[in-house]
């Protein structure tokens, strides 16, 4: 009788804890190859600038706690209560949101490549992450090496900086709105640490907090901080937290998160501590370049809640990439 390969059992769970899954991995297969996907579908179904996924064996889960959304070749599974994207199924393969796996063992994952970087214009997060834990990440224009290596172009630093309004939407278009460019006085209600030096832009950060990771399904959550009067809904009405297909989840006292109830995209973060302001998921923005530095001023000297990071190699590499962005 052939020897049975020893297995390691792993568990992933969302923010609200209502949705979870378990799966087994042969110990000999560890670390699992893990990729960063930058396609426009992932960005607009998650609200993030990328997803961090690995292929796994069929997981065990309760389908009653999930909502499914079919996009292109994959069916996406997200928590019906808090919106966390946990896995995709397509072409006979299960693809896991690795950021949701319990524990902080970065050695479970071998970060190997960025894919679909052509969809970002400027490279997005892929342009900031060249290596993790000393291992170089491949950068492909589309799905794999057959598409060719992605290289930044001179035009990738350009953006929609001359426009006066910026469109935003989730993938299914159940949530759509426009954002107006700030004026110098727009930022007066904002705390000093959320105010850009260029007051004609909106401030943006990458957040590593546990709640954002578990709500979005991605360890890197990009937010931009807007005043609510800068947002106009598709029907011309002023901003309100729940509109279109948006659903609201109160993650803690005084804090509400919204996501699309149809495609699962993370939409916004509201806190009672900042009335008149709302944090909008950057992955929703319909821009030529993912980082769109003509509209957004990214904080480059530190990440938000970086002390919560479970993958320290990823955190360190992103911080280094942001320092280069500043230069």
mmCIF file of N, CA, C and O in Angstrom, residues 210-302:
data_model
loop_
_atom_site.group_PDB
_atom_site.id
_atom_site.type_symbol
_atom_site.label_atom_id
_atom_site.label_comp_id
_atom_site.label_asym_id
_atom_site.label_seq_id
_atom_site.Cartn_x
_atom_site.Cartn_y
_atom_site.Cartn_z
ATOM 1 N N UNK A 210 -6.442 44.394 10.639
ATOM 2 C CA UNK A 210 -7.070 43.075 10.616
ATOM 3 C C UNK A 210 -8.483 43.137 10.062
ATOM 4 O O UNK A 210 -8.897 42.283 9.260
ATOM 5 N N UNK A 211 -9.249 44.145 10.462
ATOM 6 C CA UNK A 211 -10.645 44.235 10.023
ATOM 7 C C UNK A 211 -10.752 44.447 8.517
ATOM 8 O O UNK A 211 -11.584 43.815 7.853
ATOM 9 N N UNK A 212 -9.925 45.326 7.965
ATOM 10 C CA UNK A 212 -9.967 45.555 6.516
ATOM 11 C C UNK A 212 -9.539 44.304 5.756
ATOM 12 O O UNK A 212 -10.112 43.969 4.718
ATOM 13 N N UNK A 213 -8.535 43.617 6.264
ATOM 14 C CA UNK A 213 -8.077 42.378 5.618
ATOM 15 C C UNK A 213 -9.190 41.335 5.590
ATOM 16 O O UNK A 213 -9.447 40.699 4.556
ATOM 17 N N UNK A 214 -9.882 41.166 6.713
ATOM 18 C CA UNK A 214 -10.910 40.134 6.800
ATOM 19 C C UNK A 214 -12.216 40.544 6.120
ATOM 20 O O UNK A 214 -13.021 39.690 5.752
ATOM 21 N N UNK A 215 -12.436 41.843 5.948
ATOM 22 C CA UNK A 215 -13.656 42.303 5.274
ATOM 23 C C UNK A 215 -13.510 42.295 3.758
ATOM 24 O O UNK A 215 -14.479 42.055 3.033
ATOM 25 N N UNK A 216 -12.293 42.548 3.268
ATOM 26 C CA UNK A 216 -12.076 42.634 1.822
ATOM 27 C C UNK A 216 -11.555 41.334 1.223
ATOM 28 O O UNK A 216 -11.711 41.087 0.025
ATOM 29 N N UNK A 217 -10.885 40.521 2.054
ATOM 30 C CA UNK A 217 -10.240 39.320 1.540
ATOM 31 C C UNK A 217 -8.864 39.586 0.977
ATOM 32 O O UNK A 217 -8.284 38.734 0.305
ATOM 33 N N UNK A 218 -8.309 40.770 1.267
ATOM 34 C CA UNK A 218 -6.986 41.126 0.747
ATOM 35 C C UNK A 218 -6.175 41.805 1.837
ATOM 36 O O UNK A 218 -6.686 42.688 2.543
ATOM 37 N N UNK A 219 -4.905 41.421 1.967
ATOM 38 C CA UNK A 219 -4.039 41.977 3.005
ATOM 39 C C UNK A 219 -3.703 43.441 2.765
ATOM 40 O O UNK A 219 -3.260 44.137 3.687
ATOM 41 N N UNK A 220 -3.884 43.914 1.527
ATOM 42 C CA UNK A 220 -3.552 45.297 1.171
ATOM 43 C C UNK A 220 -4.849 46.006 0.787
ATOM 44 O O UNK A 220 -5.377 45.800 -0.302
ATOM 45 N N UNK A 221 -5.376 46.842 1.681
ATOM 46 C CA UNK A 221 -6.642 47.530 1.403
ATOM 47 C C UNK A 221 -6.381 49.006 1.132
ATOM 48 O O UNK A 221 -5.934 49.739 2.013
ATOM 49 N N UNK A 222 -6.642 49.480 -0.097
ATOM 50 C CA UNK A 222 -6.403 50.887 -0.426
ATOM 51 C C UNK A 222 -7.657 51.742 -0.208
ATOM 52 O O UNK A 222 -8.730 51.447 -0.731
ATOM 53 N N UNK A 223 -7.503 52.812 0.548
ATOM 54 C CA UNK A 223 -8.612 53.733 0.818
ATOM 55 C C UNK A 223 -8.240 55.145 0.386
ATOM 56 O O UNK A 223 -7.083 55.555 0.515
ATOM 57 N N UNK A 224 -9.232 55.890 -0.071
ATOM 58 C CA UNK A 224 -9.073 57.327 -0.238
ATOM 59 C C UNK A 224 -10.145 58.011 0.596
ATOM 60 O O UNK A 224 -11.263 57.504 0.740
ATOM 61 N N UNK A 225 -9.800 59.154 1.171
ATOM 62 C CA UNK A 225 -10.638 59.802 2.180
ATOM 63 C C UNK A 225 -11.316 61.025 1.573
ATOM 64 O O UNK A 225 -10.664 62.028 1.263
ATOM 65 N N UNK A 226 -12.632 60.934 1.412
ATOM 66 C CA UNK A 226 -13.399 61.973 0.738
ATOM 67 C C UNK A 226 -14.357 62.657 1.698
ATOM 68 O O UNK A 226 -14.778 62.079 2.706
ATOM 69 N N UNK A 227 -14.738 63.872 1.348
ATOM 70 C CA UNK A 227 -15.883 64.489 2.008
ATOM 71 C C UNK A 227 -17.132 64.011 1.266
ATOM 72 O O UNK A 227 -17.116 63.844 0.042
ATOM 73 N N UNK A 228 -18.194 63.770 1.997
ATOM 74 C CA UNK A 228 -19.389 63.199 1.368
ATOM 75 C C UNK A 228 -20.006 64.140 0.338
ATOM 76 O O UNK A 228 -20.647 63.677 -0.615
ATOM 77 N N UNK A 229 -19.798 65.452 0.495
ATOM 78 C CA UNK A 229 -20.389 66.376 -0.478
ATOM 79 C C UNK A 229 -19.653 66.370 -1.814
ATOM 80 O O UNK A 229 -20.100 67.004 -2.774
ATOM 81 N N UNK A 230 -18.537 65.638 -1.893
ATOM 82 C CA UNK A 230 -17.811 65.514 -3.162
ATOM 83 C C UNK A 230 -18.322 64.348 -3.995
ATOM 84 O O UNK A 230 -17.862 64.139 -5.118
ATOM 85 N N UNK A 231 -19.275 63.586 -3.455
ATOM 86 C CA UNK A 231 -19.781 62.393 -4.131
ATOM 87 C C UNK A 231 -21.202 62.640 -4.622
ATOM 88 O O UNK A 231 -22.059 63.113 -3.865
ATOM 89 N N UNK A 232 -21.441 62.316 -5.884
ATOM 90 C CA UNK A 232 -22.778 62.413 -6.465
ATOM 91 C C UNK A 232 -23.178 61.043 -6.990
ATOM 92 O O UNK A 232 -22.425 60.418 -7.747
ATOM 93 N N UNK A 233 -24.342 60.572 -6.594
ATOM 94 C CA UNK A 233 -24.803 59.264 -7.035
ATOM 95 C C UNK A 233 -25.283 59.329 -8.480
ATOM 96 O O UNK A 233 -25.473 60.404 -9.045
ATOM 97 N N UNK A 234 -25.476 58.162 -9.077
ATOM 98 C CA UNK A 234 -25.808 58.079 -10.499
ATOM 99 C C UNK A 234 -27.072 58.859 -10.839
ATOM 100 O O UNK A 234 -27.180 59.447 -11.920
ATOM 101 N N UNK A 235 -28.043 58.894 -9.915
ATOM 102 C CA UNK A 235 -29.297 59.604 -10.183
ATOM 103 C C UNK A 235 -29.217 61.089 -9.849
ATOM 104 O O UNK A 235 -30.222 61.800 -9.889
ATOM 105 N N UNK A 236 -28.010 61.563 -9.501
ATOM 106 C CA UNK A 236 -27.821 62.971 -9.197
ATOM 107 C C UNK A 236 -28.022 63.336 -7.744
ATOM 108 O O UNK A 236 -27.829 64.498 -7.359
ATOM 109 N N UNK A 237 -28.388 62.376 -6.909
ATOM 110 C CA UNK A 237 -28.635 62.657 -5.498
ATOM 111 C C UNK A 237 -27.334 62.662 -4.708
ATOM 112 O O UNK A 237 -26.320 62.119 -5.154
ATOM 113 N N UNK A 238 -27.339 63.285 -3.514
ATOM 114 C CA UNK A 238 -26.123 63.317 -2.695
ATOM 115 C C UNK A 238 -25.810 61.945 -2.112
ATOM 116 O O UNK A 238 -26.661 61.048 -2.086
ATOM 117 N N UNK A 239 -24.601 61.814 -1.621
ATOM 118 C CA UNK A 239 -24.146 60.527 -1.091
ATOM 119 C C UNK A 239 -24.937 60.108 0.145
ATOM 120 O O UNK A 239 -25.286 60.925 0.997
ATOM 121 N N UNK A 240 -25.207 58.824 0.231
ATOM 122 C CA UNK A 240 -25.737 58.186 1.429
ATOM 123 C C UNK A 240 -25.113 56.800 1.492
ATOM 124 O O UNK A 240 -24.749 56.229 0.451
ATOM 125 N N UNK A 241 -24.954 56.217 2.661
ATOM 126 C CA UNK A 241 -24.223 54.949 2.765
ATOM 127 C C UNK A 241 -24.829 53.796 1.981
ATOM 128 O O UNK A 241 -24.106 53.008 1.373
ATOM 129 N N UNK A 242 -26.152 53.668 1.989
ATOM 130 C CA UNK A 242 -26.796 52.545 1.308
ATOM 131 C C UNK A 242 -27.574 53.070 0.107
ATOM 132 O O UNK A 242 -28.501 53.873 0.251
ATOM 133 N N UNK A 243 -27.173 52.633 -1.072
ATOM 134 C CA UNK A 243 -27.841 53.015 -2.317
ATOM 135 C C UNK A 243 -27.550 51.936 -3.343
ATOM 136 O O UNK A 243 -26.603 51.156 -3.203
ATOM 137 N N UNK A 244 -28.355 51.875 -4.383
ATOM 138 C CA UNK A 244 -28.152 50.849 -5.395
ATOM 139 C C UNK A 244 -28.178 49.463 -4.766
ATOM 140 O O UNK A 244 -29.084 49.121 -4.005
ATOM 141 N N UNK A 245 -27.161 48.663 -5.056
ATOM 142 C CA UNK A 245 -27.083 47.298 -4.523
ATOM 143 C C UNK A 245 -26.217 47.207 -3.266
ATOM 144 O O UNK A 245 -25.845 46.112 -2.842
ATOM 145 N N UNK A 246 -25.896 48.346 -2.665
ATOM 146 C CA UNK A 246 -25.024 48.353 -1.486
ATOM 147 C C UNK A 246 -25.718 47.735 -0.274
ATOM 148 O O UNK A 246 -26.920 47.918 -0.059
ATOM 149 N N UNK A 247 -24.936 46.999 0.512
ATOM 150 C CA UNK A 247 -25.375 46.459 1.793
ATOM 151 C C UNK A 247 -24.452 46.988 2.882
ATOM 152 O O UNK A 247 -23.281 47.276 2.627
ATOM 153 N N UNK A 248 -24.977 47.116 4.092
ATOM 154 C CA UNK A 248 -24.209 47.688 5.199
ATOM 155 C C UNK A 248 -23.963 46.639 6.272
ATOM 156 O O UNK A 248 -24.854 45.859 6.617
ATOM 157 N N UNK A 249 -22.737 46.642 6.798
ATOM 158 C CA UNK A 249 -22.371 45.764 7.905
ATOM 159 C C UNK A 249 -21.702 46.609 8.989
ATOM 160 O O UNK A 249 -20.708 47.288 8.728
ATOM 161 N N UNK A 250 -22.269 46.596 10.187
ATOM 162 C CA UNK A 250 -21.684 47.327 11.310
ATOM 163 C C UNK A 250 -20.634 46.427 11.959
ATOM 164 O O UNK A 250 -20.959 45.512 12.707
ATOM 165 N N UNK A 251 -19.374 46.711 11.668
ATOM 166 C CA UNK A 251 -18.301 45.837 12.142
ATOM 167 C C UNK A 251 -17.964 46.073 13.605
ATOM 168 O O UNK A 251 -17.426 45.186 14.270
ATOM 169 N N UNK A 252 -18.264 47.253 14.120
ATOM 170 C CA UNK A 252 -18.096 47.551 15.540
ATOM 171 C C UNK A 252 -18.882 48.816 15.845
ATOM 172 O O UNK A 252 -19.415 49.463 14.935
ATOM 173 N N UNK A 253 -18.944 49.186 17.095
ATOM 174 C CA UNK A 253 -19.740 50.345 17.496
ATOM 175 C C UNK A 253 -19.219 51.612 16.817
ATOM 176 O O UNK A 253 -18.044 51.951 16.918
ATOM 177 N N UNK A 254 -20.105 52.292 16.090
ATOM 178 C CA UNK A 254 -19.734 53.539 15.433
ATOM 179 C C UNK A 254 -19.024 53.360 14.108
ATOM 180 O O UNK A 254 -18.604 54.346 13.499
ATOM 181 N N UNK A 255 -18.883 52.115 13.638
ATOM 182 C CA UNK A 255 -18.190 51.849 12.376
ATOM 183 C C UNK A 255 -19.071 50.983 11.485
ATOM 184 O O UNK A 255 -19.552 49.925 11.904
ATOM 185 N N UNK A 256 -19.294 51.438 10.268
ATOM 186 C CA UNK A 256 -20.093 50.685 9.302
ATOM 187 C C UNK A 256 -19.311 50.536 8.006
ATOM 188 O O UNK A 256 -18.678 51.487 7.533
ATOM 189 N N UNK A 257 -19.353 49.345 7.452
ATOM 190 C CA UNK A 257 -18.721 49.047 6.170
ATOM 191 C C UNK A 257 -19.809 48.690 5.172
ATOM 192 O O UNK A 257 -20.799 48.054 5.536
ATOM 193 N N UNK A 258 -19.619 49.087 3.924
ATOM 194 C CA UNK A 258 -20.592 48.735 2.903
ATOM 195 C C UNK A 258 -19.917 47.943 1.791
ATOM 196 O O UNK A 258 -18.718 48.087 1.534
ATOM 197 N N UNK A 259 -20.713 47.088 1.155
ATOM 198 C CA UNK A 259 -20.235 46.281 0.039
ATOM 199 C C UNK A 259 -21.399 46.047 -0.909
ATOM 200 O O UNK A 259 -22.571 46.196 -0.528
ATOM 201 N N UNK A 260 -21.094 45.704 -2.151
ATOM 202 C CA UNK A 260 -22.149 45.425 -3.120
ATOM 203 C C UNK A 260 -22.749 44.057 -2.822
ATOM 204 O O UNK A 260 -22.026 43.059 -2.751
ATOM 205 N N UNK A 261 -24.061 44.008 -2.674
ATOM 206 C CA UNK A 261 -24.721 42.750 -2.375
ATOM 207 C C UNK A 261 -24.801 41.810 -3.559
ATOM 208 O O UNK A 261 -25.132 40.634 -3.395
ATOM 209 N N UNK A 262 -24.472 42.309 -4.758
ATOM 210 C CA UNK A 262 -24.517 41.468 -5.954
ATOM 211 C C UNK A 262 -23.156 40.891 -6.310
ATOM 212 O O UNK A 262 -23.003 39.677 -6.457
ATOM 213 N N UNK A 263 -22.127 41.754 -6.450
ATOM 214 C CA UNK A 263 -20.803 41.256 -6.851
ATOM 215 C C UNK A 263 -19.806 41.213 -5.703
ATOM 216 O O UNK A 263 -18.712 40.667 -5.861
ATOM 217 N N UNK A 264 -20.156 41.793 -4.550
ATOM 218 C CA UNK A 264 -19.321 41.673 -3.363
ATOM 219 C C UNK A 264 -18.256 42.727 -3.180
ATOM 220 O O UNK A 264 -17.499 42.673 -2.209
ATOM 221 N N UNK A 265 -18.159 43.703 -4.068
ATOM 222 C CA UNK A 265 -17.087 44.690 -3.968
ATOM 223 C C UNK A 265 -17.141 45.463 -2.657
ATOM 224 O O UNK A 265 -18.204 45.940 -2.247
ATOM 225 N N UNK A 266 -15.992 45.582 -1.992
ATOM 226 C CA UNK A 266 -15.883 46.495 -0.857
ATOM 227 C C UNK A 266 -16.105 47.910 -1.370
ATOM 228 O O UNK A 266 -15.504 48.319 -2.371
ATOM 229 N N UNK A 267 -16.967 48.666 -0.689
ATOM 230 C CA UNK A 267 -17.327 49.997 -1.163
ATOM 231 C C UNK A 267 -16.769 51.111 -0.289
ATOM 232 O O UNK A 267 -16.030 51.970 -0.763
ATOM 233 N N UNK A 268 -17.145 51.100 0.993
ATOM 234 C CA UNK A 268 -16.827 52.259 1.823
ATOM 235 C C UNK A 268 -16.727 51.882 3.299
ATOM 236 O O UNK A 268 -17.205 50.826 3.730
ATOM 237 N N UNK A 269 -16.109 52.787 4.036
ATOM 238 C CA UNK A 269 -15.937 52.662 5.486
ATOM 239 C C UNK A 269 -16.413 53.972 6.102
ATOM 240 O O UNK A 269 -15.971 55.056 5.701
ATOM 241 N N UNK A 270 -17.327 53.874 7.068
ATOM 242 C CA UNK A 270 -17.877 55.057 7.727
ATOM 243 C C UNK A 270 -17.600 54.970 9.222
ATOM 244 O O UNK A 270 -17.803 53.922 9.832
ATOM 245 N N UNK A 271 -17.143 56.055 9.796
ATOM 246 C CA UNK A 271 -16.926 56.098 11.237
ATOM 247 C C UNK A 271 -17.564 57.352 11.819
ATOM 248 O O UNK A 271 -17.498 58.439 11.215
ATOM 249 N N UNK A 272 -18.184 57.212 12.982
ATOM 250 C CA UNK A 272 -18.810 58.348 13.651
ATOM 251 C C UNK A 272 -17.788 59.406 14.054
ATOM 252 O O UNK A 272 -18.149 60.560 14.314
ATOM 253 N N UNK A 273 -16.510 59.013 14.101
ATOM 254 C CA UNK A 273 -15.466 59.955 14.503
ATOM 255 C C UNK A 273 -15.169 60.994 13.430
ATOM 256 O O UNK A 273 -14.537 62.011 13.713
ATOM 257 N N UNK A 274 -15.600 60.724 12.183
ATOM 258 C CA UNK A 274 -15.340 61.666 11.091
ATOM 259 C C UNK A 274 -16.638 61.968 10.342
ATOM 260 O O UNK A 274 -16.823 61.529 9.208
ATOM 261 N N UNK A 275 -17.552 62.706 10.964
ATOM 262 C CA UNK A 275 -18.802 63.041 10.269
ATOM 263 C C UNK A 275 -18.514 63.891 9.034
ATOM 264 O O UNK A 275 -17.608 64.725 9.025
ATOM 265 N N UNK A 276 -19.274 63.639 7.981
ATOM 266 C CA UNK A 276 -19.076 64.392 6.747
ATOM 267 C C UNK A 276 -17.968 63.845 5.879
ATOM 268 O O UNK A 276 -17.667 64.421 4.826
ATOM 269 N N UNK A 277 -17.361 62.725 6.298
ATOM 270 C CA UNK A 277 -16.307 62.096 5.510
ATOM 271 C C UNK A 277 -16.619 60.617 5.326
ATOM 272 O O UNK A 277 -17.359 60.017 6.107
ATOM 273 N N UNK A 278 -16.038 60.027 4.289
ATOM 274 C CA UNK A 278 -16.200 58.601 4.030
ATOM 275 C C UNK A 278 -14.936 58.092 3.348
ATOM 276 O O UNK A 278 -14.321 58.798 2.547
ATOM 277 N N UNK A 279 -14.529 56.879 3.705
ATOM 278 C CA UNK A 279 -13.388 56.236 3.058
ATOM 279 C C UNK A 279 -13.924 55.397 1.903
ATOM 280 O O UNK A 279 -14.790 54.539 2.107
ATOM 281 N N UNK A 280 -13.418 55.633 0.715
ATOM 282 C CA UNK A 280 -13.875 54.921 -0.482
ATOM 283 C C UNK A 280 -12.777 53.965 -0.955
ATOM 284 O O UNK A 280 -11.596 54.327 -1.008
ATOM 285 N N UNK A 281 -13.175 52.740 -1.307
ATOM 286 C CA UNK A 281 -12.231 51.739 -1.803
ATOM 287 C C UNK A 281 -11.671 52.174 -3.156
ATOM 288 O O UNK A 281 -12.426 52.411 -4.102
ATOM 289 N N UNK A 282 -10.353 52.262 -3.256
ATOM 290 C CA UNK A 282 -9.715 52.801 -4.460
ATOM 291 C C UNK A 282 -9.932 51.901 -5.674
ATOM 292 O O UNK A 282 -9.958 52.376 -6.812
ATOM 293 N N UNK A 283 -10.126 50.596 -5.448
ATOM 294 C CA UNK A 283 -10.337 49.687 -6.568
ATOM 295 C C UNK A 283 -11.596 49.968 -7.364
ATOM 296 O O UNK A 283 -11.763 49.447 -8.476
ATOM 297 N N UNK A 284 -12.490 50.799 -6.837
ATOM 298 C CA UNK A 284 -13.719 51.154 -7.550
ATOM 299 C C UNK A 284 -13.497 52.236 -8.598
ATOM 300 O O UNK A 284 -14.332 52.412 -9.497
ATOM 301 N N UNK A 285 -12.396 52.969 -8.494
ATOM 302 C CA UNK A 285 -12.195 54.130 -9.353
ATOM 303 C C UNK A 285 -11.941 53.702 -10.795
ATOM 304 O O UNK A 285 -11.152 52.794 -11.062
ATOM 305 N N UNK A 286 -12.614 54.371 -11.715
ATOM 306 C CA UNK A 286 -12.464 54.069 -13.139
ATOM 307 C C UNK A 286 -11.412 55.007 -13.720
ATOM 308 O O UNK A 286 -11.716 56.076 -14.239
ATOM 309 N N UNK A 287 -10.163 54.581 -13.598
ATOM 310 C CA UNK A 287 -9.041 55.418 -13.991
ATOM 311 C C UNK A 287 -8.150 54.691 -14.986
ATOM 312 O O UNK A 287 -8.129 53.461 -15.048
ATOM 313 N N UNK A 288 -7.401 55.459 -15.736
ATOM 314 C CA UNK A 288 -6.451 54.883 -16.682
ATOM 315 C C UNK A 288 -5.326 54.178 -15.944
ATOM 316 O O UNK A 288 -4.814 53.146 -16.387
ATOM 317 N N UNK A 289 -4.932 54.743 -14.805
ATOM 318 C CA UNK A 289 -3.845 54.197 -14.005
ATOM 319 C C UNK A 289 -4.356 53.880 -12.604
ATOM 320 O O UNK A 289 -5.023 54.708 -11.980
ATOM 321 N N UNK A 290 -4.031 52.696 -12.100
ATOM 322 C CA UNK A 290 -4.589 52.235 -10.830
ATOM 323 C C UNK A 290 -4.296 53.172 -9.666
ATOM 324 O O UNK A 290 -5.158 53.427 -8.827
ATOM 325 N N UNK A 291 -3.058 53.665 -9.591
ATOM 326 C CA UNK A 291 -2.692 54.545 -8.479
ATOM 327 C C UNK A 291 -3.145 55.981 -8.716
ATOM 328 O O UNK A 291 -3.202 56.768 -7.771
ATOM 329 N N UNK A 292 -3.428 56.326 -9.947
ATOM 330 C CA UNK A 292 -3.888 57.654 -10.381
ATOM 331 C C UNK A 292 -3.378 58.791 -9.505
ATOM 332 O O UNK A 292 -4.118 59.417 -8.743
ATOM 333 N N UNK A 293 -2.107 59.073 -9.654
ATOM 334 C CA UNK A 293 -1.475 60.093 -8.822
ATOM 335 C C UNK A 293 -1.861 61.511 -9.233
ATOM 336 O O UNK A 293 -1.460 62.479 -8.579
ATOM 337 N N UNK A 294 -2.648 61.644 -10.297
ATOM 338 C CA UNK A 294 -3.199 62.948 -10.633
ATOM 339 C C UNK A 294 -4.391 63.308 -9.762
ATOM 340 O O UNK A 294 -4.712 64.484 -9.586
ATOM 341 N N UNK A 295 -5.049 62.288 -9.212
ATOM 342 C CA UNK A 295 -6.195 62.498 -8.326
ATOM 343 C C UNK A 295 -5.872 62.183 -6.871
ATOM 344 O O UNK A 295 -6.482 62.749 -5.965
ATOM 345 N N UNK A 296 -4.951 61.266 -6.655
ATOM 346 C CA UNK A 296 -4.689 60.764 -5.308
ATOM 347 C C UNK A 296 -3.267 61.086 -4.865
ATOM 348 O O UNK A 296 -2.321 60.940 -5.639
ATOM 349 N N UNK A 297 -3.137 61.496 -3.624
ATOM 350 C CA UNK A 297 -1.820 61.667 -3.009
ATOM 351 C C UNK A 297 -1.640 60.535 -2.002
ATOM 352 O O UNK A 297 -2.306 60.488 -0.969
ATOM 353 N N UNK A 298 -0.754 59.599 -2.327
ATOM 354 C CA UNK A 298 -0.557 58.417 -1.488
ATOM 355 C C UNK A 298 0.404 58.718 -0.346
ATOM 356 O O UNK A 298 1.432 59.365 -0.540
ATOM 357 N N UNK A 299 0.052 58.244 0.831
ATOM 358 C CA UNK A 299 0.985 58.355 1.954
ATOM 359 C C UNK A 299 2.129 57.379 1.715
ATOM 360 O O UNK A 299 1.908 56.177 1.552
ATOM 361 N N UNK A 300 3.330 57.883 1.688
ATOM 362 C CA UNK A 300 4.478 57.062 1.324
ATOM 363 C C UNK A 300 5.390 56.737 2.499
ATOM 364 O O UNK A 300 6.238 55.845 2.388
ATOM 365 N N UNK A 301 5.239 57.422 3.623
ATOM 366 C CA UNK A 301 6.184 57.193 4.719
ATOM 367 C C UNK A 301 5.764 56.060 5.650
ATOM 368 O O UNK A 301 6.585 55.537 6.395
ATOM 369 N N UNK A 302 4.498 55.671 5.611
ATOM 370 C CA UNK A 302 4.075 54.527 6.419
ATOM 371 C C UNK A 302 2.722 54.019 5.933
ATOM 372 O O UNK A 302 1.973 54.722 5.255
#
